[in-house]
Structures are given as C-alpha cells and as structure tokens.
mmCIF file of C-alpha atoms in Angstrom:
data_model
loop_
_atom_site.group_PDB
_atom_site.id
_atom_site.type_symbol
_atom_site.label_atom_id
_atom_site.label_comp_id
_atom_site.label_asym_id
_atom_site.label_seq_id
_atom_site.Cartn_x
_atom_site.Cartn_y
_atom_site.Cartn_z
ATOM 1 C CA MET A 249 124.495 98.482 62.337
ATOM 2 C CA ALA A 250 123.516 102.124 61.614
ATOM 3 C CA ALA A 251 123.853 104.146 58.452
ATOM 4 C CA SER A 252 124.389 107.608 59.984
ATOM 5 C CA THR A 253 123.316 110.799 58.077
ATOM 6 C CA GLY A 254 125.279 112.905 60.664
ATOM 7 C CA GLY A 255 124.758 113.808 64.292
ATOM 8 C CA GLY A 256 123.915 111.551 67.106
ATOM 9 C CA VAL A 257 120.723 109.622 67.980
ATOM 10 C CA GLY A 258 117.733 111.487 66.570
ATOM 11 C CA ALA A 259 119.629 112.613 63.502
ATOM 12 C CA GLU A 260 117.914 110.074 61.290
ATOM 13 C CA ASP A 261 120.228 107.231 61.769
ATOM 14 C CA VAL A 262 118.918 104.119 60.128
ATOM 15 C CA VAL A 263 119.292 100.987 62.203
ATOM 16 C CA ARG A 264 118.308 97.426 61.976
ATOM 17 C CA ASN A 265 115.123 96.605 63.708
ATOM 18 C CA LYS A 266 114.332 92.947 64.525
ATOM 19 C CA GLN A 267 110.581 92.294 65.107
ATOM 20 C CA VAL A 268 108.262 89.367 66.277
ATOM 21 C CA ILE A 269 105.346 89.400 63.818
ATOM 22 C CA LEU A 270 102.079 87.597 64.293
ATOM 23 C CA ARG A 271 101.594 85.704 60.969
ATOM 24 C CA ASP A 272 97.964 85.186 61.345
ATOM 25 C CA TYR A 273 95.159 84.765 63.898
ATOM 26 C CA VAL A 274 95.228 81.752 66.078
ATOM 27 C CA SER A 275 92.615 79.237 67.119
ATOM 28 C CA GLY A 276 93.373 76.502 69.629
ATOM 29 C CA PHE A 277 96.872 75.964 70.991
ATOM 30 C CA PRO A 278 99.349 78.642 69.699
ATOM 31 C CA LYS A 279 102.486 77.500 68.071
ATOM 32 C CA GLU A 280 105.854 79.055 67.610
ATOM 33 C CA SER A 281 105.248 79.095 63.856
ATOM 34 C CA ASP A 282 102.305 81.402 64.359
ATOM 35 C CA MET A 283 104.858 84.104 64.891
ATOM 36 C CA GLN A 284 107.807 85.063 62.728
ATOM 37 C CA VAL A 285 111.026 86.881 63.483
ATOM 38 C CA THR A 286 111.911 89.470 60.792
ATOM 39 C CA THR A 287 114.628 92.094 60.399
ATOM 40 C CA GLY A 288 113.902 95.410 58.790
ATOM 41 C CA THR A 289 115.183 98.915 59.326
ATOM 42 C CA THR A 290 113.973 101.921 61.060
ATOM 43 C CA LYS A 291 114.914 105.563 61.504
ATOM 44 C CA LEU A 292 115.921 106.641 64.989
ATOM 45 C CA LYS A 293 113.825 109.689 64.734
ATOM 46 C CA LEU A 294 110.160 110.382 65.830
ATOM 47 C CA PRO A 295 107.763 110.937 62.945
ATOM 48 C CA GLU A 296 107.532 114.562 61.652
ATOM 49 C CA GLY A 297 104.879 116.444 63.696
ATOM 50 C CA SER A 298 104.876 114.093 66.657
ATOM 51 C CA THR A 299 103.488 115.938 69.637
ATOM 52 C CA ALA A 300 103.439 113.408 72.481
ATOM 53 C CA GLY A 301 105.217 110.163 71.342
ATOM 54 C CA VAL A 302 108.483 108.692 72.527
ATOM 55 C CA LEU A 303 111.122 106.694 70.522
ATOM 56 C CA VAL A 304 112.550 103.846 72.666
ATOM 57 C CA LYS A 305 115.053 101.110 72.593
ATOM 58 C CA ASN A 306 113.450 97.973 74.112
ATOM 59 C CA LEU A 307 115.689 96.210 76.771
ATOM 60 C CA TYR A 308 113.339 93.608 78.250
ATOM 61 C CA LEU A 309 109.975 92.273 77.107
ATOM 62 C CA SER A 310 107.283 90.408 79.264
ATOM 63 C CA CYS A 311 105.612 87.134 78.290
ATOM 64 C CA ASP A 312 102.199 87.154 79.871
ATOM 65 C CA PRO A 313 99.191 84.671 79.590
ATOM 66 C CA TYR A 314 96.708 87.430 78.634
ATOM 67 C CA MET A 315 98.587 87.880 75.343
ATOM 68 C CA ARG A 316 97.036 84.636 74.105
ATOM 69 C CA ASN A 317 93.591 86.307 73.896
ATOM 70 C CA ARG A 318 95.052 89.018 71.655
ATOM 71 C CA MET A 319 96.269 86.374 69.204
ATOM 72 C CA THR A 320 92.528 85.550 68.250
ATOM 73 C CA LYS A 321 90.488 87.899 66.211
ATOM 74 C CA ARG A 322 87.644 89.188 68.249
ATOM 75 C CA ASP A 323 84.826 91.503 67.701
ATOM 76 C CA PRO A 324 85.238 94.994 69.104
ATOM 77 C CA GLY A 325 84.053 94.965 72.802
ATOM 78 C CA ALA A 326 84.370 91.183 73.026
ATOM 79 C CA SER A 327 87.466 91.538 75.187
ATOM 80 C CA TYR A 328 88.890 94.141 77.525
ATOM 81 C CA ILE A 329 91.791 94.549 75.175
ATOM 82 C CA ASP A 330 92.093 94.634 71.360
ATOM 83 C CA SER A 331 93.307 91.830 69.304
ATOM 84 C CA PHE A 332 96.855 92.014 67.720
ATOM 85 C CA ASN A 333 97.035 92.924 64.009
ATOM 86 C CA ALA A 334 97.940 89.938 61.978
ATOM 87 C CA GLY A 335 101.015 90.812 59.912
ATOM 88 C CA SER A 336 102.294 93.284 62.442
ATOM 89 C CA PRO A 337 104.576 93.149 65.506
ATOM 90 C CA ILE A 338 102.913 91.701 68.737
ATOM 91 C CA ALA A 339 102.941 93.869 71.673
ATOM 92 C CA GLY A 340 103.084 93.602 75.467
ATOM 93 C CA PHE A 341 104.724 95.146 78.450
ATOM 94 C CA GLY A 342 108.357 95.938 78.556
ATOM 95 C CA VAL A 343 111.228 98.030 79.770
ATOM 96 C CA ALA A 344 112.814 100.513 77.482
ATOM 97 C CA LYS A 345 115.255 103.457 77.241
ATOM 98 C CA VAL A 346 113.994 106.707 75.818
ATOM 99 C CA LEU A 347 115.963 107.756 72.693
ATOM 100 C CA GLU A 348 113.843 110.855 71.771
ATOM 101 C CA SER A 349 110.765 112.339 73.206
ATOM 102 C CA ALA A 350 108.097 114.887 72.282
ATOM 103 C CA ASN A 351 106.331 114.297 75.550
ATOM 104 C CA PRO A 352 107.343 116.732 78.372
ATOM 105 C CA LYS A 353 106.945 113.854 80.884
ATOM 106 C CA PHE A 354 109.878 111.991 79.383
ATOM 107 C CA LYS A 355 113.374 112.947 78.264
ATOM 108 C CA GLN A 356 116.120 111.243 76.324
ATOM 109 C CA GLY A 357 117.926 108.647 78.644
ATOM 110 C CA ASP A 358 114.913 107.999 80.793
ATOM 111 C CA LEU A 359 114.138 104.302 81.625
ATOM 112 C CA VAL A 360 110.483 103.528 81.309
ATOM 113 C CA TRP A 361 108.231 100.461 81.646
ATOM 114 C CA GLY A 362 104.802 99.972 80.001
ATOM 115 C CA ARG A 363 103.325 98.915 76.732
ATOM 116 C CA THR A 364 105.626 98.510 73.713
ATOM 117 C CA ALA A 365 106.071 96.350 70.684
ATOM 118 C CA TRP A 366 108.068 93.211 70.377
ATOM 119 C CA GLU A 367 110.901 94.751 68.384
ATOM 120 C CA GLU A 368 114.244 96.309 68.961
ATOM 121 C CA TYR A 369 113.152 99.961 68.554
ATOM 122 C CA SER A 370 109.521 101.385 69.054
ATOM 123 C CA THR A 371 107.768 104.646 68.726
ATOM 124 C CA ILE A 372 105.086 104.735 71.476
ATOM 125 C CA THR A 373 102.299 107.195 70.995
ATOM 126 C CA ALA A 374 100.028 106.020 73.806
ATOM 127 C CA THR A 375 102.293 107.347 76.489
ATOM 128 C CA ASP A 376 99.585 107.195 79.213
ATOM 129 C CA SER A 377 100.631 103.658 79.823
ATOM 130 C CA LEU A 378 104.263 104.429 80.370
ATOM 131 C CA PHE A 379 105.803 104.767 83.924
ATOM 132 C CA LYS A 380 109.047 106.490 84.414
ATOM 133 C CA ILE A 381 111.593 104.230 86.329
ATOM 134 C CA HIS A 382 113.100 106.075 89.330
ATOM 135 C CA ASN A 383 114.521 103.198 91.368
ATOM 136 C CA THR A 384 117.378 101.458 89.492
ATOM 137 C CA ASP A 385 119.013 99.793 92.472
ATOM 138 C CA VAL A 386 116.946 96.673 91.722
ATOM 139 C CA PRO A 387 117.249 94.537 88.425
ATOM 140 C CA LEU A 388 115.585 96.444 85.629
ATOM 141 C CA SER A 389 113.855 93.313 84.503
ATOM 142 C CA TYR A 390 111.836 93.474 87.660
ATOM 143 C CA TYR A 391 109.699 96.153 85.993
ATOM 144 C CA THR A 392 108.299 93.517 83.719
ATOM 145 C CA GLY A 393 107.218 91.527 86.806
ATOM 146 C CA ILE A 394 107.302 92.354 90.492
ATOM 147 C CA LEU A 395 107.599 96.092 90.030
ATOM 148 C CA GLY A 396 105.380 96.186 86.864
ATOM 149 C CA MET A 397 102.098 94.986 85.711
ATOM 150 C CA PRO A 398 102.152 91.424 87.359
ATOM 151 C CA GLY A 399 103.239 93.033 90.654
ATOM 152 C CA MET A 400 100.403 95.516 90.518
ATOM 153 C CA THR A 401 97.915 92.762 89.517
ATOM 154 C CA ALA A 402 98.972 90.720 92.658
ATOM 155 C CA TYR A 403 98.592 93.720 94.928
ATOM 156 C CA ALA A 404 95.292 95.070 93.515
ATOM 157 C CA GLY A 405 93.771 91.509 93.469
ATOM 158 C CA PHE A 406 94.960 90.529 96.923
ATOM 159 C CA TYR A 407 94.615 93.666 98.898
ATOM 160 C CA GLU A 408 91.981 95.761 97.069
ATOM 161 C CA VAL A 409 89.633 92.940 95.906
ATOM 162 C CA CYS A 410 90.074 90.391 98.598
ATOM 163 C CA SER A 411 90.736 92.615 101.800
ATOM 164 C CA PRO A 412 92.652 89.930 103.707
ATOM 165 C CA LYS A 413 92.531 89.653 107.515
ATOM 166 C CA LYS A 414 95.292 88.086 109.669
ATOM 167 C CA GLY A 415 94.694 84.417 110.244
ATOM 168 C CA GLU A 416 92.592 83.829 107.033
ATOM 169 C CA THR A 417 93.179 80.964 104.764
ATOM 170 C CA VAL A 418 94.383 81.648 101.153
ATOM 171 C CA TYR A 419 94.613 79.394 98.083
ATOM 172 C CA VAL A 420 96.521 80.501 95.001
ATOM 173 C CA SER A 421 96.351 78.519 91.777
ATOM 174 C CA ALA A 422 99.117 78.726 89.248
ATOM 175 C CA ALA A 423 101.118 79.876 92.225
ATOM 176 C CA SER A 424 104.688 79.845 90.820
ATOM 177 C CA GLY A 425 103.896 82.177 87.965
ATOM 178 C CA ALA A 426 104.618 85.905 87.720
ATOM 179 C CA VAL A 427 101.580 86.942 89.746
ATOM 180 C CA GLY A 428 100.907 83.898 92.031
ATOM 181 C CA GLN A 429 104.348 83.814 93.591
ATOM 182 C CA LEU A 430 103.692 87.436 94.776
ATOM 183 C CA VAL A 431 100.119 86.812 96.015
ATOM 184 C CA GLY A 432 101.511 83.940 98.371
ATOM 185 C CA GLN A 433 104.126 86.247 99.615
ATOM 186 C CA PHE A 434 101.725 89.060 100.323
ATOM 187 C CA ALA A 435 99.437 86.551 102.134
ATOM 188 C CA LYS A 436 102.325 85.463 104.526
ATOM 189 C CA LEU A 437 103.190 89.168 105.101
ATOM 190 C CA SER A 438 99.529 89.692 106.076
ATOM 191 C CA GLY A 439 99.625 86.834 108.668
ATOM 192 C CA CYS A 440 97.560 84.433 106.495
ATOM 193 C CA TYR A 441 97.928 80.678 105.983
ATOM 194 C CA VAL A 442 98.607 80.081 102.295
ATOM 195 C CA VAL A 443 98.672 77.133 99.890
ATOM 196 C CA GLY A 444 99.493 77.099 96.351
ATOM 197 C CA SER A 445 99.224 74.665 93.346
ATOM 198 C CA ALA A 446 101.556 74.318 90.440
ATOM 199 C CA GLY A 447 102.315 71.678 87.706
ATOM 200 C CA THR A 448 105.694 70.244 88.423
ATOM 201 C CA LYS A 449 107.703 69.000 91.596
ATOM 202 C CA GLU A 450 110.299 71.791 90.971
ATOM 203 C CA LYS A 451 107.641 74.404 91.091
ATOM 204 C CA VAL A 452 105.948 72.919 94.237
ATOM 205 C CA ASP A 453 109.454 72.950 95.984
ATOM 206 C CA LEU A 454 109.859 76.475 94.941
ATOM 207 C CA LEU A 455 106.535 77.582 96.544
ATOM 208 C CA LYS A 456 107.540 75.941 99.836
ATOM 209 C CA LYS A 457 111.222 76.564 100.080
ATOM 210 C CA LYS A 458 111.712 79.897 98.219
ATOM 211 C CA PHE A 459 108.406 81.713 98.549
ATOM 212 C CA GLY A 460 107.418 80.548 102.037
ATOM 213 C CA PHE A 461 103.991 79.040 101.242
ATOM 214 C CA ASP A 462 102.738 76.941 104.117
ATOM 215 C CA GLY A 463 101.793 74.170 101.781
ATOM 216 C CA ALA A 464 101.831 73.248 98.062
ATOM 217 C CA PHE A 465 100.656 70.494 95.681
ATOM 218 C CA ASN A 466 101.181 69.313 92.165
ATOM 219 C CA TYR A 467 97.623 69.449 90.611
ATOM 220 C CA LYS A 468 98.640 66.955 87.846
ATOM 221 C CA GLU A 469 99.250 64.380 90.614
ATOM 222 C CA GLU A 470 95.979 64.868 92.372
ATOM 223 C CA PRO A 471 93.238 62.603 90.867
ATOM 224 C CA ASP A 472 90.610 64.367 93.059
ATOM 225 C CA LEU A 473 91.132 68.205 93.363
ATOM 226 C CA ASP A 474 88.324 68.393 95.975
ATOM 227 C CA ALA A 475 90.071 65.925 98.267
ATOM 228 C CA ALA A 476 93.342 67.759 97.808
ATOM 229 C CA LEU A 477 91.858 71.008 98.884
ATOM 230 C CA LYS A 478 90.138 69.447 101.846
ATOM 231 C CA ARG A 479 93.558 68.052 102.870
ATOM 232 C CA PHE A 480 95.140 71.441 102.869
ATOM 233 C CA PHE A 481 91.970 73.465 103.974
ATOM 234 C CA PRO A 482 89.945 71.294 106.390
ATOM 235 C CA GLU A 483 88.153 74.300 107.676
ATOM 236 C CA GLY A 484 87.742 75.847 104.206
ATOM 237 C CA ILE A 485 89.137 78.649 102.087
ATOM 238 C CA ASP A 486 88.633 82.366 102.954
ATOM 239 C CA ILE A 487 90.463 83.751 99.868
ATOM 240 C CA TYR A 488 90.965 82.125 96.451
ATOM 241 C CA PHE A 489 93.203 83.919 93.915
ATOM 242 C CA GLU A 490 91.916 82.596 90.712
ATOM 243 C CA ASN A 491 94.407 82.219 87.792
ATOM 244 C CA VAL A 492 93.247 78.883 86.276
ATOM 245 C CA GLY A 493 89.417 78.447 85.916
ATOM 246 C CA GLY A 494 87.719 75.243 84.668
ATOM 247 C CA LYS A 495 87.992 72.228 86.827
ATOM 248 C CA MET A 496 90.057 74.018 89.502
ATOM 249 C CA LEU A 497 87.423 76.647 90.047
ATOM 250 C CA ASP A 498 84.690 73.950 90.243
ATOM 251 C CA ALA A 499 86.698 72.208 92.977
ATOM 252 C CA VAL A 500 87.363 75.331 94.933
ATOM 253 C CA LEU A 501 83.754 76.610 95.125
ATOM 254 C CA PRO A 502 82.470 73.866 97.600
ATOM 255 C CA ASN A 503 85.506 74.416 99.754
ATOM 256 C CA MET A 504 85.001 78.193 100.225
ATOM 257 C CA ARG A 505 84.117 79.402 103.758
ATOM 258 C CA VAL A 506 81.144 81.647 104.410
ATOM 259 C CA HIS A 507 81.760 85.137 103.299
ATOM 260 C CA GLY A 508 84.812 84.084 101.325
ATOM 261 C CA ARG A 509 86.286 86.221 98.547
ATOM 262 C CA ILE A 510 87.518 85.060 95.015
ATOM 263 C CA ALA A 511 89.562 87.413 92.970
ATOM 264 C CA VAL A 512 89.328 86.386 89.290
ATOM 265 C CA CYS A 513 92.678 87.398 87.791
ATOM 266 C CA GLY A 514 92.682 85.035 84.848
ATOM 267 C CA MET A 515 91.803 81.411 83.685
ATOM 268 C CA ILE A 516 94.762 80.052 81.758
ATOM 269 C CA SER A 517 93.190 76.567 81.511
ATOM 270 C CA GLN A 518 90.560 78.093 79.230
ATOM 271 C CA TYR A 519 92.595 80.298 76.799
ATOM 272 C CA ASN A 520 93.328 77.735 74.282
ATOM 273 C CA LEU A 521 90.021 75.895 74.203
ATOM 274 C CA GLU A 522 87.693 76.440 71.234
ATOM 275 C CA GLN A 523 84.708 75.804 73.605
ATOM 276 C CA PRO A 524 85.308 76.940 77.265
ATOM 277 C CA GLU A 525 84.465 74.502 79.980
ATOM 278 C CA GLY A 526 81.373 75.079 82.059
ATOM 279 C CA VAL A 527 81.317 75.553 85.844
ATOM 280 C CA HIS A 528 78.835 73.516 87.751
ATOM 281 C CA ASN A 529 79.257 74.568 91.375
ATOM 282 C CA LEU A 530 78.261 78.223 91.143
ATOM 283 C CA MET A 531 75.307 77.677 93.555
ATOM 284 C CA TYR A 532 78.043 77.683 96.326
ATOM 285 C CA LEU A 533 78.378 81.434 95.809
ATOM 286 C CA VAL A 534 74.812 81.686 97.262
ATOM 287 C CA ILE A 535 75.133 78.968 99.875
ATOM 288 C CA LYS A 536 78.399 80.293 101.264
ATOM 289 C CA GLN A 537 77.636 84.087 100.533
ATOM 290 C CA VAL A 538 80.917 84.210 98.593
ATOM 291 C CA ARG A 539 81.933 87.358 96.738
ATOM 292 C CA MET A 540 83.543 86.477 93.359
ATOM 293 C CA GLU A 541 84.935 89.479 91.459
ATOM 294 C CA GLY A 542 86.869 89.843 88.216
ATOM 295 C CA PHE A 543 89.286 92.749 88.051
ATOM 296 C CA LEU A 544 91.703 94.572 85.571
ATOM 297 C CA VAL A 545 94.954 95.894 86.825
ATOM 298 C CA PHE A 546 94.535 99.069 84.702
ATOM 299 C CA ASP A 547 91.862 100.285 87.088
ATOM 300 C CA TYR A 548 94.393 100.214 89.987
ATOM 301 C CA TYR A 549 97.354 102.039 88.344
ATOM 302 C CA HIS A 550 96.597 105.166 90.499
ATOM 303 C CA LEU A 551 97.843 102.958 93.472
ATOM 304 C CA TYR A 552 101.294 102.441 91.900
ATOM 305 C CA GLY A 553 103.159 104.828 94.207
ATOM 306 C CA LYS A 554 101.535 103.209 97.310
ATOM 307 C CA PHE A 555 102.514 99.837 95.903
ATOM 308 C CA LEU A 556 106.103 100.804 95.407
ATOM 309 C CA GLU A 557 106.266 102.146 98.960
ATOM 310 C CA MET A 558 105.407 98.699 100.256
ATOM 311 C CA VAL A 559 107.216 96.527 97.785
ATOM 312 C CA LEU A 560 110.590 98.134 97.394
ATOM 313 C CA PRO A 561 111.439 98.076 101.024
ATOM 314 C CA ALA A 562 110.297 94.457 101.325
ATOM 315 C CA ILE A 563 112.436 93.555 98.343
ATOM 316 C CA LYS A 564 115.504 95.231 99.799
ATOM 317 C CA GLU A 565 114.970 93.764 103.348
ATOM 318 C CA GLY A 566 114.539 90.214 101.815
ATOM 319 C CA LYS A 567 110.972 89.960 102.888
ATOM 320 C CA ILE A 568 109.856 89.359 99.281
ATOM 321 C CA THR A 569 111.797 87.226 96.756
ATOM 322 C CA TYR A 570 111.130 86.921 93.065
ATOM 323 C CA VAL A 571 112.064 84.246 90.456
ATOM 324 C CA GLU A 572 112.553 85.086 86.834
ATOM 325 C CA ASP A 573 113.060 82.874 83.761
ATOM 326 C CA VAL A 574 115.037 84.858 81.285
ATOM 327 C CA VAL A 575 115.704 84.005 77.696
ATOM 328 C CA GLU A 576 118.007 86.088 75.469
ATOM 329 C CA GLY A 577 117.145 87.627 72.153
ATOM 330 C CA LEU A 578 113.984 88.416 70.185
ATOM 331 C CA GLU A 579 114.392 85.159 68.270
ATOM 332 C CA SER A 580 113.833 83.388 71.501
ATOM 333 C CA ALA A 581 110.640 85.236 72.300
ATOM 334 C CA PRO A 582 108.071 83.148 70.385
ATOM 335 C CA ALA A 583 109.162 79.885 72.115
ATOM 336 C CA ALA A 584 109.184 81.691 75.544
ATOM 337 C CA LEU A 585 105.543 82.980 75.028
ATOM 338 C CA ILE A 586 104.260 79.498 73.831
ATOM 339 C CA GLY A 587 106.107 77.881 76.797
ATOM 340 C CA LEU A 588 103.690 79.706 79.249
ATOM 341 C CA PHE A 589 100.738 77.528 78.147
ATOM 342 C CA ALA A 590 102.741 74.328 78.562
ATOM 343 C CA GLY A 591 104.124 75.379 81.991
ATOM 344 C CA ARG A 592 107.808 75.308 80.792
ATOM 345 C CA ASN A 593 108.711 78.438 82.471
ATOM 346 C CA VAL A 594 109.737 78.625 86.080
ATOM 347 C CA GLY A 595 108.781 82.075 87.452
ATOM 348 C CA LYS A 596 108.255 85.229 85.554
ATOM 349 C CA GLN A 597 109.090 84.746 81.838
ATOM 350 C CA VAL A 598 111.145 87.605 80.603
ATOM 351 C CA VAL A 599 112.927 88.215 77.138
ATOM 352 C CA LEU A 600 116.191 90.077 77.320
ATOM 353 C CA VAL A 601 116.388 92.163 74.070
ATOM 354 C CA SER A 602 119.373 94.396 74.861
ATOM 355 C CA ARG A 603 121.629 95.164 77.883
ATOM 356 C CA GLU A 604 121.418 98.931 76.757
#
C-alpha cells in the first residue's frame, strides 16, 4: 500500500503505518482499551538532515512487564525509564530491518534488535540501544527474548549479581516467563538445584519437563508459601531470583541461607497496585547476612558478546530451550501486553508484525 514518487525504498514512498497508541495514562490494572490501534501514513525516508538515525521496518515486538510502569505518568527521576507519552505510540524492544541509515554502524538490509516503537515503520534516533544481528541461523524472534534484553537480564542477574557455585540451591519466581525460564536453565548448567513457581499447572509442567527444573509448584495452590518453600528447600535457599515481590518475597526471606544472594529483577505483583504492599521480614537480611541487590540490564550490555558466546552454542546443542507465545499483527498487541499481568502468556510474549 505505497504511493511511490519514483525510485525504490528511500525515494519518499508513502506507506500505511499502523500504530499502537497509549490513549491516556493508567492507574491500577491496565486494560486493552487504554491502547488504540490506529492507521496513518509515513514516508519511507529519514527526516532531512538526519545525521545518525535509522529508518526501520519492525518485524517482531516484545511484550515485557516493565512496560506497565511506563504507562503511568511519573515525575522525572521517579523511575529508571521515562513514562510513555500519552497520545503517542508506545515503545519497547523489537527486531527490525533497516530500510535507510544515516549511521555508519548500520546499512540498508541489516537486521537489528533494540528499542523501537509499536508501529510498522519507525525512525530510531537513539541508535546506542540498537544491536546488529549477525547470527540468523536461529529464529529472529529469539532477539526479543533469549538473545535479546530478557536473555541478557537472566545472564546478568544470575551470573554477575548472584555469582552461583556448583551445588547451591536456587529459587526462581515467575519461572516460566521470558527471564525465569532462562535463569532456571542457567542454574542447571551451573550444577545447581533449582525450583521455580508459576501460576498454572501447564506452566509448572513446562518447568519440570521442558526446562529441567528439579521441582516446581503452583503458587496459587499453596495456602502457605513459607511451608511450600520449606518443602522444596529444607536446607534453605542460596540464590533467589526475584521477579514477583510482595508476599512471595516475604516468604522467601526467612528461608534464605546464610550469605545467600537475592537478585531483584522485578516485582510484577506490585505493578498494578495503587499502594504497594509492605515487606515485613527484611530483618532476615541481617540475621542471615543476605545480599539483596537490584539491577538494570542496561548496565551489563557491554557483556553481550560474552553472553552470545555462551548461549548460542548452548541453543544449537540443545542444552538450552526456549518457549515463545507469539501473536500475529499489531492489532493483537494490546491484548498480548495486558495478558502478561493476568498470566495468560506461556513463555516469552512476542508480537509478529511482519515476516519481512
């Protein structure tokens, strides 16, 4: 659907550009109606005078829990990442094909992953957050997950923050998600005992049968989380990879072993609450001499090459497996994003925008 003014891509072709717009800022649990799918037009040409930007066609978009925080209006400095602009396309991580580049690091035809907008075509000016894709013998969608931001998050949080040792005990909450499923497999590769929790029987079975966790439980069926953790960790927990917060964190703290480590990746149970829940058992950080550390994946991007050297061979040798939940079309994106907070996704939630 292009009205050409002559020449190929870059010659001011005007094309349809479907977008997912944030209607207004959100409080409480987000709804599909907080977003709107609109269709406009765009020129397939970088703006006049662009010195570093790239024009891309988006192929895959990533749905990630952190995006919920960006849907609420926050004061500058109140979060590690800015709020979305109401009335504009929402943004996140994605995989794209370069159509035109004013940046010497990228050329037409390159495949990239990084931050982009939820639309069919985007002009990306902040190219520092773009990575060129060199390995295309794995599914391109993997660069929204295992080979992209979630993969790096699992790697940095587990190896760099927690420094695992063979034989240690590891607990992962929200373990079947984009990050958790990888943390568990990294733990097994490191010779650890690992247990995960999830919210459905299907996900619990996935943890044990597909990802090789030593144990798993459905937290919704456990009236006493402390008792559940004692059942799986009678000697305590060395490493807790924190994705949930709230009551789960409170239950974990008394079950930590002396000199345990907690990597705080996220707290999905708190994102939709107007008033966050308090945590009562923090004194156990002192009693057990536990180190609890929050981290942001962006601080570890310099390790991306080292990460690929470990993960790509493990994927090809079948030592690491990855499960995706793919929906097709931008019109499916709002429901896919909201589904994260109801646990509807099984594995990494991805939106297929175009097959190139």
